[in-house]
Short mmCIF file of C-alpha atoms in Angstrom, two decimals:
data_model
loop_
_atom_site.label_atom_id
_atom_site.label_comp_id
_atom_site.label_asym_id
_atom_site.label_seq_id
_atom_site.Cartn_x
_atom_site.Cartn_y
_atom_site.Cartn_z
CA HIS P 1 94.35 76.04 129.70
CA LEU P 2 90.89 77.61 129.47
CA LYS P 3 91.87 78.99 132.97
CA ALA P 4 95.44 80.55 131.98
CA ASP P 5 93.51 81.81 128.86
CA LEU P 6 90.62 83.51 130.43
CA MET P 7 93.24 84.95 133.23
CA ARG P 8 95.59 86.48 130.36
CA GLN P 9 92.45 88.06 128.81
CA PHE P 10 91.50 89.39 131.84
CA ASP P 11 94.91 90.77 132.86
CA THR P 12 94.86 92.47 129.38
CA GLN P 13 91.58 94.35 129.83
CA VAL P 14 92.41 95.42 133.35
CA ASN P 15 95.56 96.98 132.22
CA GLU P 16 93.96 98.55 129.33
CA PHE P 17 91.72 100.13 131.36
CA MET P 18 93.59 101.38 133.96
CA ASP P 19 95.81 102.86 131.13
CA SER P 20 92.88 104.52 129.85
CA LEU P 21 92.08 105.70 133.37
CA ILE P 22 95.46 107.37 134.32
CA GLU P 23 95.35 109.13 130.97
CA GLU P 24 92.33 110.40 131.31
CA SER P 25 93.17 111.49 135.07
CA ALA P 26 96.26 113.22 133.93
CA SER P 27 94.23 114.89 130.91
CA LEU P 28 91.77 116.62 133.69
CA GLY P 29 94.79 118.14 135.13
CA SER P 30 95.71 118.16 139.07
CA SER P 31 93.58 121.55 139.62
CA HIS P 32 90.37 119.83 138.11
CA VAL P 33 90.66 116.77 140.06
CA SER P 34 91.69 118.68 143.33
CA THR P 35 88.22 119.84 143.34
CA VAL P 36 87.09 116.59 143.14
CA PHE P 37 89.16 114.44 145.32
CA PRO P 38 91.34 116.16 148.42
CA LEU P 39 94.81 115.36 147.21
CA SER P 40 97.85 116.31 149.25
CA ASP P 41 101.09 118.31 147.37
CA LYS P 42 102.76 114.69 146.91
CA GLU P 43 99.76 113.28 145.09
CA LYS P 44 99.25 116.63 143.25
CA SER P 45 102.87 115.62 141.81
CA LYS P 46 102.39 112.16 141.00
CA LEU P 47 99.55 113.13 138.95
CA SER P 48 101.29 115.67 137.15
CA THR P 49 103.73 112.88 136.13
CA LEU P 50 101.16 110.45 134.89
CA HIS P 51 100.94 111.82 131.28
CA SER P 52 104.42 109.82 130.62
CA LEU P 53 104.20 106.48 129.14
CA LEU P 54 103.81 103.49 131.78
CA PHE P 55 105.03 99.94 131.20
CA TYR P 56 103.34 96.97 132.44
CA CYS P 57 104.14 93.24 132.37
CA HIS P 58 102.12 92.77 128.90
CA SER P 59 102.01 89.75 127.55
CA ASN P 60 101.84 88.92 123.65
CA LEU P 61 98.60 88.38 121.57
CA LEU P 62 100.13 86.23 119.28
CA GLU P 63 101.64 83.37 121.19
CA PHE P 64 99.75 80.40 119.31
CA THR P 65 98.01 79.06 122.79
CA VAL P 66 94.92 79.37 121.21
CA ASN P 67 94.06 76.10 118.71
CA HIS P 68 92.66 78.49 116.23
CA ILE P 69 95.26 80.80 116.06
CA ARG P 70 97.71 78.02 115.90
CA THR P 71 95.72 76.38 113.17
CA ILE P 72 96.06 79.85 111.12
CA TYR P 73 99.86 79.39 111.98
CA HIS P 74 100.32 75.78 110.68
CA MET P 75 98.00 77.19 107.12
CA PHE P 76 101.45 79.61 106.67
CA ILE P 77 103.61 76.61 106.98
CA ALA P 78 101.41 74.36 104.67
CA LEU P 79 101.64 77.36 102.08
CA LEU P 80 105.61 77.30 102.46
CA ILE P 81 105.80 73.85 101.84
CA LEU P 82 104.02 74.25 98.59
CA PHE P 83 105.75 76.94 97.79
CA ILE P 84 109.22 74.66 98.44
CA PHE P 85 107.59 72.05 96.48
CA SER P 86 106.58 73.93 93.22
CA THR P 87 109.87 75.54 93.21
CA LEU P 88 111.81 72.12 92.87
CA VAL P 89 109.08 70.87 90.41
CA VAL P 90 109.37 73.73 87.93
CA ASP P 91 113.33 73.66 88.51
CA PHE P 92 112.73 69.97 87.60
CA ILE P 93 110.77 70.23 84.66
CA ASP P 94 112.98 73.48 83.35
CA GLU P 95 116.43 72.22 84.20
CA GLY P 96 116.04 68.35 84.42
CA ARG P 97 117.47 68.25 88.14
CA LEU P 98 116.57 69.21 91.12
CA VAL P 99 117.87 73.01 91.81
CA LEU P 100 118.00 74.29 95.12
CA GLU P 101 119.84 77.60 94.86
CA PHE P 102 119.39 80.69 96.98
CA ASP P 103 120.95 83.15 94.75
CA LEU P 104 118.65 85.92 95.47
CA LEU P 105 119.38 85.78 99.29
CA VAL P 106 123.32 85.86 98.87
CA TYR P 107 122.92 88.51 96.57
CA ALA P 108 120.07 90.64 98.92
CA PHE P 109 122.55 90.14 101.96
CA GLY P 110 125.95 90.79 99.93
CA GLN P 111 129.04 92.70 101.79
CA PHE P 112 127.56 91.88 105.36
CA PRO P 113 131.13 92.47 106.90
CA LEU P 114 130.97 96.17 105.54
CA VAL P 115 127.48 96.00 107.21
CA VAL P 116 128.60 94.51 110.43
CA VAL P 117 131.70 96.89 110.80
CA THR P 118 129.48 100.34 109.94
CA TRP P 119 126.68 98.88 112.64
CA MET P 120 129.60 98.58 115.21
CA CYS P 121 130.78 102.09 114.30
CA MET P 122 127.06 103.62 114.79
CA PHE P 123 126.55 101.90 117.68
CA LEU P 124 129.47 102.61 119.62
CA SER P 125 129.00 105.96 118.98
CA THR P 126 125.48 106.27 119.96
CA LEU P 127 126.87 104.52 123.13
CA VAL P 128 129.43 106.93 123.69
CA VAL P 129 128.43 110.58 122.26
CA PRO P 130 124.86 111.27 123.96
CA TYR P 131 125.58 109.95 127.25
CA VAL P 132 128.86 111.89 127.56
CA LEU P 133 127.13 115.07 126.15
CA LEU P 134 124.70 114.88 128.66
CA SER P 135 126.58 114.02 131.59
CA VAL P 136 128.88 117.27 130.65
CA TRP P 137 126.08 119.36 130.55
CA ALA P 138 124.33 118.30 133.54
CA GLY P 139 127.77 118.49 135.60
CA VAL P 140 128.05 122.01 134.36
CA TYR P 141 124.47 123.51 133.71
CA PRO P 142 123.05 123.91 137.43
CA THR P 143 126.41 125.54 138.92
CA SER P 144 127.26 127.62 135.81
CA ASN P 145 126.48 131.52 135.43
CA HIS P 146 126.33 130.64 131.56
CA ARG P 147 123.57 128.35 131.64
CA ALA P 148 122.34 129.03 127.90
CA LEU P 149 125.71 129.14 126.30
CA TRP P 150 126.31 125.66 127.71
CA THR P 151 122.71 124.52 126.62
CA VAL P 152 123.42 125.97 122.87
CA LEU P 153 127.01 124.29 122.66
CA ALA P 154 125.80 120.86 123.94
CA GLY P 155 122.76 121.10 121.80
CA SER P 156 124.89 122.11 118.57
CA LEU P 157 127.06 119.72 119.38
CA LEU P 158 124.32 116.83 119.64
CA LEU P 159 122.83 118.03 116.48
CA LEU P 160 126.07 117.99 114.50
CA TYR P 161 126.65 114.63 115.84
CA GLN P 162 123.38 113.11 114.73
CA GLY P 163 123.47 114.67 111.22
CA LEU P 164 127.27 113.66 110.35
CA CYS P 165 127.96 110.51 112.32
CA LEU P 166 124.51 108.86 112.59
CA GLY P 167 122.74 110.51 109.58
CA PHE P 168 125.59 111.30 106.57
CA LEU P 169 127.96 108.30 107.25
CA PRO P 170 125.89 105.19 107.24
CA THR P 171 123.67 106.77 104.06
CA TYR P 172 127.79 107.55 102.36
CA VAL P 173 128.74 104.28 102.90
CA VAL P 174 125.26 102.83 101.43
CA LEU P 175 125.60 104.89 98.58
CA LYS P 176 129.46 104.71 97.64
CA ASN P 177 129.50 100.76 98.15
CA GLY P 178 126.43 100.15 96.02
CA LEU P 179 124.82 97.53 99.32
CA PRO P 180 122.12 95.25 97.62
CA PRO P 181 118.57 95.89 99.28
CA ALA P 182 118.61 94.16 102.40
CA SER P 183 122.05 94.79 103.81
CA CYS P 184 120.58 98.40 102.92
CA PHE P 185 117.79 97.86 104.75
CA ILE P 186 119.98 96.88 107.97
CA LEU P 187 121.97 99.66 107.95
CA ILE P 188 119.34 102.23 107.45
CA LEU P 189 116.87 100.88 109.77
CA GLU P 190 119.27 101.05 112.37
CA GLN P 191 120.27 104.53 111.59
CA VAL P 192 116.92 105.54 112.63
CA ARG P 193 116.35 103.21 115.36
CA LEU P 194 119.62 104.96 116.95
CA ILE P 195 118.73 108.28 116.08
CA MET P 196 115.02 107.77 117.63
CA LYS P 197 116.78 106.24 120.64
CA ALA P 198 119.20 108.81 121.15
CA HIS P 199 116.56 111.53 120.89
CA SER P 200 114.46 109.66 123.46
CA PHE P 201 117.36 109.29 126.10
CA ILE P 202 118.27 113.05 125.68
CA ARG P 203 114.37 114.02 125.92
CA GLU P 204 113.72 112.17 128.99
CA ASN P 205 116.53 113.14 130.70
CA VAL P 206 117.06 117.08 130.06
CA PRO P 207 113.90 117.82 132.10
CA ARG P 208 115.38 116.28 135.04
CA VAL P 209 118.48 118.69 134.98
CA LEU P 210 116.69 121.42 134.55
CA SER P 211 114.29 121.07 137.67
CA LEU P 212 117.63 120.81 139.87
CA GLU P 213 118.06 123.77 141.84
CA PRO P 214 120.51 126.66 141.08
CA ASN P 215 124.04 126.04 142.22
CA LYS P 216 123.15 122.54 143.41
CA ALA P 217 125.02 119.65 141.39
CA ASN P 218 123.08 116.36 141.55
CA SER P 219 124.85 113.04 139.78
CA LEU P 220 121.12 111.60 139.95
CA ALA P 221 119.94 113.59 137.33
CA VAL P 222 122.12 111.52 135.09
CA PRO P 223 121.21 108.06 134.77
CA GLN P 224 123.78 104.93 135.16
CA PHE P 225 125.64 103.77 131.96
CA THR P 226 124.23 100.45 132.70
CA GLN P 227 120.69 101.58 132.15
CA TYR P 228 121.52 103.62 128.99
CA ILE P 229 123.11 100.36 127.37
CA TYR P 230 120.14 98.43 128.40
CA PHE P 231 117.93 100.99 127.06
CA LEU P 232 120.02 100.83 123.59
CA PHE P 233 119.13 97.20 123.37
CA ALA P 234 115.41 97.20 124.86
CA PRO P 235 112.93 96.43 122.43
CA THR P 236 111.30 100.40 123.15
CA LEU P 237 111.70 103.53 121.67
CA ILE P 238 110.98 104.99 124.85
CA TYR P 239 113.80 105.79 127.74
CA ARG P 240 112.70 104.57 131.39
CA ASP P 241 115.19 104.19 134.32
CA LYS P 242 113.68 100.92 134.89
CA TYR P 243 111.35 98.49 133.13
CA PRO P 244 109.32 95.35 134.20
CA ARG P 245 111.28 92.44 134.29
CA ASN P 246 110.62 88.92 134.01
CA PRO P 247 112.23 86.13 136.63
CA CYS P 248 113.96 84.31 134.35
CA ILE P 249 115.02 83.72 130.52
CA ARG P 250 113.63 81.11 128.41
CA TRP P 251 116.24 80.03 126.34
CA GLY P 252 114.26 77.65 124.01
CA TYR P 253 111.77 80.46 123.56
CA VAL P 254 114.67 82.85 122.12
CA ALA P 255 115.65 80.07 119.76
CA THR P 256 112.10 79.31 118.79
CA LYS P 257 111.92 83.07 117.61
CA PHE P 258 115.13 83.36 115.91
CA SER P 259 114.23 80.32 113.93
CA GLN P 260 110.80 81.68 112.61
CA VAL P 261 112.89 84.91 111.75
CA LEU P 262 115.16 82.78 109.36
CA GLY P 263 112.06 80.78 108.56
CA CYS P 264 110.37 83.99 107.29
CA LEU P 265 113.48 85.05 105.07
CA PHE P 266 113.06 81.65 103.34
CA TYR P 267 109.31 82.51 102.93
CA ALA P 268 109.80 85.53 101.74
CA TYR P 269 112.43 84.46 98.74
CA TYR P 270 109.85 81.87 97.73
CA ILE P 271 107.75 84.89 97.43
CA PHE P 272 109.95 86.61 95.17
CA VAL P 273 110.99 83.84 93.49
CA ARG P 274 107.51 82.08 92.52
CA LEU P 275 105.15 85.36 92.63
CA CYS P 276 106.91 88.47 91.79
CA ILE P 277 110.26 87.66 89.60
CA PRO P 278 108.27 85.81 86.82
CA GLN P 279 105.84 88.50 86.39
CA PHE P 280 108.32 91.80 86.73
CA ARG P 281 111.21 90.40 84.43
CA SER P 282 108.50 91.00 81.66
CA ILE P 283 108.94 94.74 82.05
CA SER P 284 111.66 95.02 79.44
CA MET P 285 108.66 93.53 76.94
CA GLN P 286 106.19 96.01 77.94
CA LEU P 287 105.17 99.62 77.57
CA PHE P 288 104.01 101.22 80.57
CA ASP P 289 100.48 101.74 80.22
CA LEU P 290 97.09 102.32 82.36
CA ARG P 291 95.96 98.73 81.50
CA ALA P 292 99.63 96.82 82.36
CA MET P 293 99.45 99.10 85.61
CA VAL P 294 95.97 97.79 86.47
CA LEU P 295 97.01 94.27 85.81
CA CYS P 296 100.14 94.31 87.74
CA VAL P 297 98.45 95.98 90.98
CA PHE P 298 95.76 93.27 91.07
CA ASN P 299 98.53 90.51 90.33
CA SER P 300 100.67 92.13 92.97
CA ILE P 301 98.41 92.16 95.99
CA LEU P 302 98.87 88.43 96.79
CA PRO P 303 102.71 88.74 97.28
CA GLY P 304 102.11 92.00 98.57
CA VAL P 305 99.77 90.68 101.53
CA LEU P 306 102.15 87.89 102.29
CA VAL P 307 105.08 90.46 102.58
CA LEU P 308 103.17 92.53 104.78
CA PHE P 309 102.23 89.33 107.35
CA LEU P 310 105.59 88.37 106.99
CA ALA P 311 107.11 91.85 107.86
CA PHE P 312 104.97 91.88 111.04
CA PHE P 313 105.20 88.26 112.35
CA ALA P 314 109.08 88.54 111.89
CA PHE P 315 109.77 91.55 113.57
CA LEU P 316 107.33 92.87 115.45
CA HIS P 317 106.30 89.28 116.65
CA CYS P 318 109.66 87.13 116.74
CA TRP P 319 112.49 89.55 116.85
CA LEU P 320 111.40 91.76 119.31
CA ASN P 321 110.10 89.31 121.59
CA ALA P 322 113.19 87.49 121.22
CA PHE P 323 115.65 90.23 122.84
CA ALA P 324 112.77 91.29 125.06
CA GLU P 325 113.06 87.28 126.12
CA MET P 326 116.99 88.01 126.32
CA LEU P 327 116.89 91.22 128.47
CA ARG P 328 113.85 89.65 130.36
CA PHE P 329 112.11 92.48 129.34
CA GLY P 330 108.43 92.31 130.57
CA ASP P 331 106.59 94.59 128.44
CA ARG P 332 105.37 92.79 125.36
CA MET P 333 102.88 95.23 123.88
CA PHE P 334 104.36 95.66 120.60
CA TYR P 335 101.37 95.60 118.92
CA LYS P 336 97.64 95.28 119.62
CA ASP P 337 94.94 93.62 117.80
CA TRP P 338 95.40 95.63 114.47
CA TRP P 339 93.53 92.70 112.56
CA ASN P 340 90.22 93.55 114.27
CA SER P 341 90.23 97.64 113.01
CA THR P 342 87.51 99.38 112.25
CA SER P 343 89.13 102.45 111.18
CA PHE P 344 92.40 103.05 109.83
CA ALA P 345 93.02 105.47 112.93
CA ASN P 346 92.99 102.66 114.79
CA TYR P 347 94.83 100.71 112.66
CA TYR P 348 97.76 103.16 113.09
CA ARG P 349 97.86 102.97 116.60
CA THR P 350 98.03 99.49 117.17
CA TRP P 351 99.91 98.34 114.04
CA ASN P 352 103.30 99.10 115.67
CA VAL P 353 103.11 100.35 119.07
CA VAL P 354 106.76 100.99 119.59
CA VAL P 355 106.96 103.54 116.78
CA HIS P 356 103.46 104.69 117.66
CA ASP P 357 104.43 105.54 121.00
CA TRP P 358 107.56 107.53 120.11
CA LEU P 359 105.78 109.47 117.36
CA TYR P 360 102.93 110.20 120.06
CA TYR P 361 105.08 111.46 122.73
CA TYR P 362 107.78 113.23 120.82
CA VAL P 363 106.31 114.69 117.73
CA TYR P 364 102.54 114.95 118.65
CA ARG P 365 102.58 115.90 122.41
CA ASP P 366 105.74 117.87 122.07
CA PHE P 367 104.09 119.88 119.32
CA LEU P 368 100.87 120.37 120.89
CA TRP P 369 103.41 121.66 124.19
CA MET P 370 104.98 124.22 121.85
CA THR P 371 102.00 125.42 120.31
CA GLN P 372 99.88 125.51 123.82
CA LYS P 373 97.43 122.68 122.60
CA ARG P 374 95.89 125.08 119.72
CA PHE P 375 96.84 123.08 116.62
CA ARG P 376 95.82 119.39 116.98
CA ALA P 377 95.33 119.16 113.31
CA ALA P 378 98.69 120.40 112.46
CA ALA P 379 100.08 118.12 115.10
CA MET P 380 98.67 115.16 113.04
CA LEU P 381 99.74 116.33 110.11
CA VAL P 382 103.40 116.85 110.98
CA VAL P 383 103.37 113.07 112.33
CA PHE P 384 102.12 111.67 109.00
CA THR P 385 104.75 114.05 107.69
CA VAL P 386 107.72 112.74 109.48
CA SER P 387 106.16 108.95 109.42
CA ALA P 388 106.15 109.51 105.64
CA VAL P 389 109.40 110.94 104.66
CA VAL P 390 111.15 108.54 106.91
CA HIS P 391 109.46 105.66 105.14
CA GLU P 392 110.13 107.32 101.80
CA TYR P 393 113.99 107.79 103.02
CA VAL P 394 114.53 104.27 103.64
CA LEU P 395 112.49 102.86 100.81
CA ALA P 396 114.84 105.69 98.26
CA ILE P 397 118.19 104.74 99.82
CA CYS P 398 117.62 101.06 99.87
CA PHE P 399 116.16 100.89 96.52
CA GLY P 400 118.81 103.24 94.79
CA PHE P 401 116.05 105.23 93.22
CA PHE P 402 113.30 108.00 94.26
CA TYR P 403 109.94 106.95 93.64
CA PRO P 404 107.89 108.39 96.22
CA VAL P 405 105.06 105.98 95.99
CA MET P 406 104.89 105.42 100.03
CA PHE P 407 105.16 109.10 100.82
CA CYS P 408 102.13 109.58 98.40
CA LEU P 409 99.79 106.62 100.14
CA PHE P 410 100.93 108.38 103.28
CA MET P 411 100.26 111.92 102.82
CA CYS P 412 97.40 111.61 100.61
CA PHE P 413 95.21 108.22 101.14
CA GLY P 414 96.72 107.66 104.48
CA MET P 415 95.63 110.96 105.92
CA VAL P 416 91.82 110.71 104.01
CA PHE P 417 91.40 107.31 105.69
CA ASN P 418 92.66 108.50 108.71
CA PHE P 419 89.52 110.98 108.79
CA VAL P 420 87.21 109.34 106.74
CA LEU P 421 87.62 105.50 108.78
CA ASN P 422 87.95 107.14 112.22
CA ASP P 423 87.19 105.67 115.23
CA ARG P 424 83.40 106.16 115.06
CA ARG P 425 83.25 103.49 112.30
CA LYS P 426 81.76 100.62 114.03
CA GLY P 427 80.77 97.27 112.63
CA PRO P 428 82.15 94.17 110.44
CA ILE P 429 81.73 96.09 107.39
CA TRP P 430 84.11 98.63 108.51
CA ASN P 431 86.58 95.98 109.11
CA VAL P 432 86.25 94.58 105.54
CA ILE P 433 86.58 98.29 103.99
CA MET P 434 89.93 98.41 106.11
CA TRP P 435 91.20 95.25 104.86
CA THR P 436 90.36 95.94 101.21
CA LEU P 437 92.04 98.73 101.17
CA LEU P 438 95.38 97.73 102.99
CA PHE P 439 95.32 94.65 100.52
CA LEU P 440 95.14 97.22 97.59
CA GLY P 441 97.92 99.37 99.02
CA GLN P 442 100.17 96.59 99.17
CA GLY P 443 99.63 95.55 95.80
CA VAL P 444 100.30 99.07 94.34
CA LEU P 445 103.51 99.22 96.64
CA ILE P 446 104.49 95.81 95.40
CA CYS P 447 103.81 96.68 91.67
CA LEU P 448 105.09 100.30 91.35
CA TYR P 449 108.46 99.60 93.05
CA SER P 450 109.18 96.53 91.23
CA GLN P 451 108.43 97.91 88.11
CA GLU P 452 110.98 101.01 88.81
CA TRP P 453 113.32 98.51 90.19
CA TYR P 454 113.30 96.23 86.81
CA ALA P 455 113.45 99.70 84.62
CA GLN P 456 116.26 100.91 86.30
CA ARG P 457 118.17 97.84 85.43
CA PHE P 458 116.76 97.28 81.88
CA CYS P 459 116.91 101.21 81.09
CA PRO P 460 120.03 102.43 82.54
CA ILE P 461 121.14 106.45 81.91
CA GLN P 462 124.73 107.05 81.48
CA GLU P 463 125.00 110.38 83.11
CA PRO P 464 121.49 111.30 84.30
CA SER P 465 120.50 114.74 85.01
CA PHE P 466 118.88 116.08 88.27
CA LEU P 467 115.46 115.40 86.65
CA ASP P 468 116.24 111.86 85.51
CA LEU P 469 117.02 111.18 89.03
CA LEU P 470 113.82 112.50 89.77
CA LYS P 471 111.35 111.21 87.11
CA PRO P 472 110.58 107.41 87.25
CA ARG P 473 112.41 105.64 84.76
CA SER P 474 109.31 102.97 84.31
CA TRP P 475 107.22 105.59 82.69
CA THR P 476 109.82 106.16 79.60
CA CYS P 477 111.45 102.77 79.74
CA THR P 478 110.56 101.13 76.03
CA PRO P 479 111.15 97.80 74.67
CA GLN P 480 113.49 99.21 71.90
CA THR P 481 115.61 100.74 74.38
CA ASN P 482 115.55 97.73 76.55
CA THR P 483 116.68 95.22 73.32
CA ALA P 484 119.30 97.79 72.43
CA VAL P 485 120.86 97.46 76.01
CA ASP P 486 120.80 94.11 76.11
CA ALA P 487 121.99 93.54 72.69
CA HIS P 488 124.79 95.97 74.19
#
């Protein structure tokens, strides 16, 4: 076991070193490198493509092969057992019988058949439309005398599809049918994922067609349909024709990961039942003031941190690894050791590597390419803005109200911490500061969104104006209004 752990750590460090070396070599440019090392034309062409993301057979950091990490996993299981036991005891004292109900989970995943049908329509359209548009455009563009016209037409159709079929229709289904939160999150997150997938597929393949010689069609410029299907299911947002593949599928491993996802759902259920609902249900008896908000934030830190860990473990570790194993996808670097970060800049890079890579290559680098590398600070601002807008869009649609807490945390505190707590900050004290601020931010999110959720239900407005939709209901919800609503 010691030998295997040492070899795994050595392999990871060597891969990271080679990645950084390749990126540094590419950043130097082939002209500068050729003055130091004599390169052939073929080698120069290879070097010019090294800026692209490379995939390797990376292993997971959290596979619980080390006893210390496995013990932390066991501690969370013990805490789940205590949550279950405390819920049974409280129900027995209050009801006089053992009550084991999951009404919250049933409500959260309501109207699930509609979710499945809507997802199938979204997926099938993403499977057909982008690939057909690329194939048709690639077949016409090299031999056409009206290349600009065909490019504008194909691009317009793609944007129209992205805006209507993937953008508007799923949101309309969610709002029209009043889907509960978990069902909303499934559809909206899949909507965002498919949009990012389609963009990556088009973005990576259009330069191939543009590089073709005039009046010479080349069918190899468009990938095979099976490669596109594999990409839509693969746990990555960066398209490549080929990915590193494992030799076999461990179905026991897949079953374990899906069972852990199910366990995390029940874990989150007990967190909300034991720690959140009893606290925030009393919003109907309180006025919104600074004292109540401060107490609420600090009382929400524990459930907020637990939900953060569960979301990370369930999705970035279990869910993505399960699909990677079924697809024999070799690169499992879905996250890095973000818990060791001494700066928020490093935390943003390592928390969710899958999304970070997409933002880095298709927002940050493309912005620098369009501005000829003149405005790096503006490129970073654009990345933060895109991330903040998408996060706030997801929460607003899924919760059914507009309360831009996430947007403000991203654009205000996130930007400040990114520059203040940068990569030059080293030492354990900065890791403590990072964790403290992260815990506090989770408390703010859980507190404010939960308050607004209950205020929307205790203090409804029959015919809200546009200003009422933008103004948080928790700021004006009063006990008198609640009493009248409850009596009604």
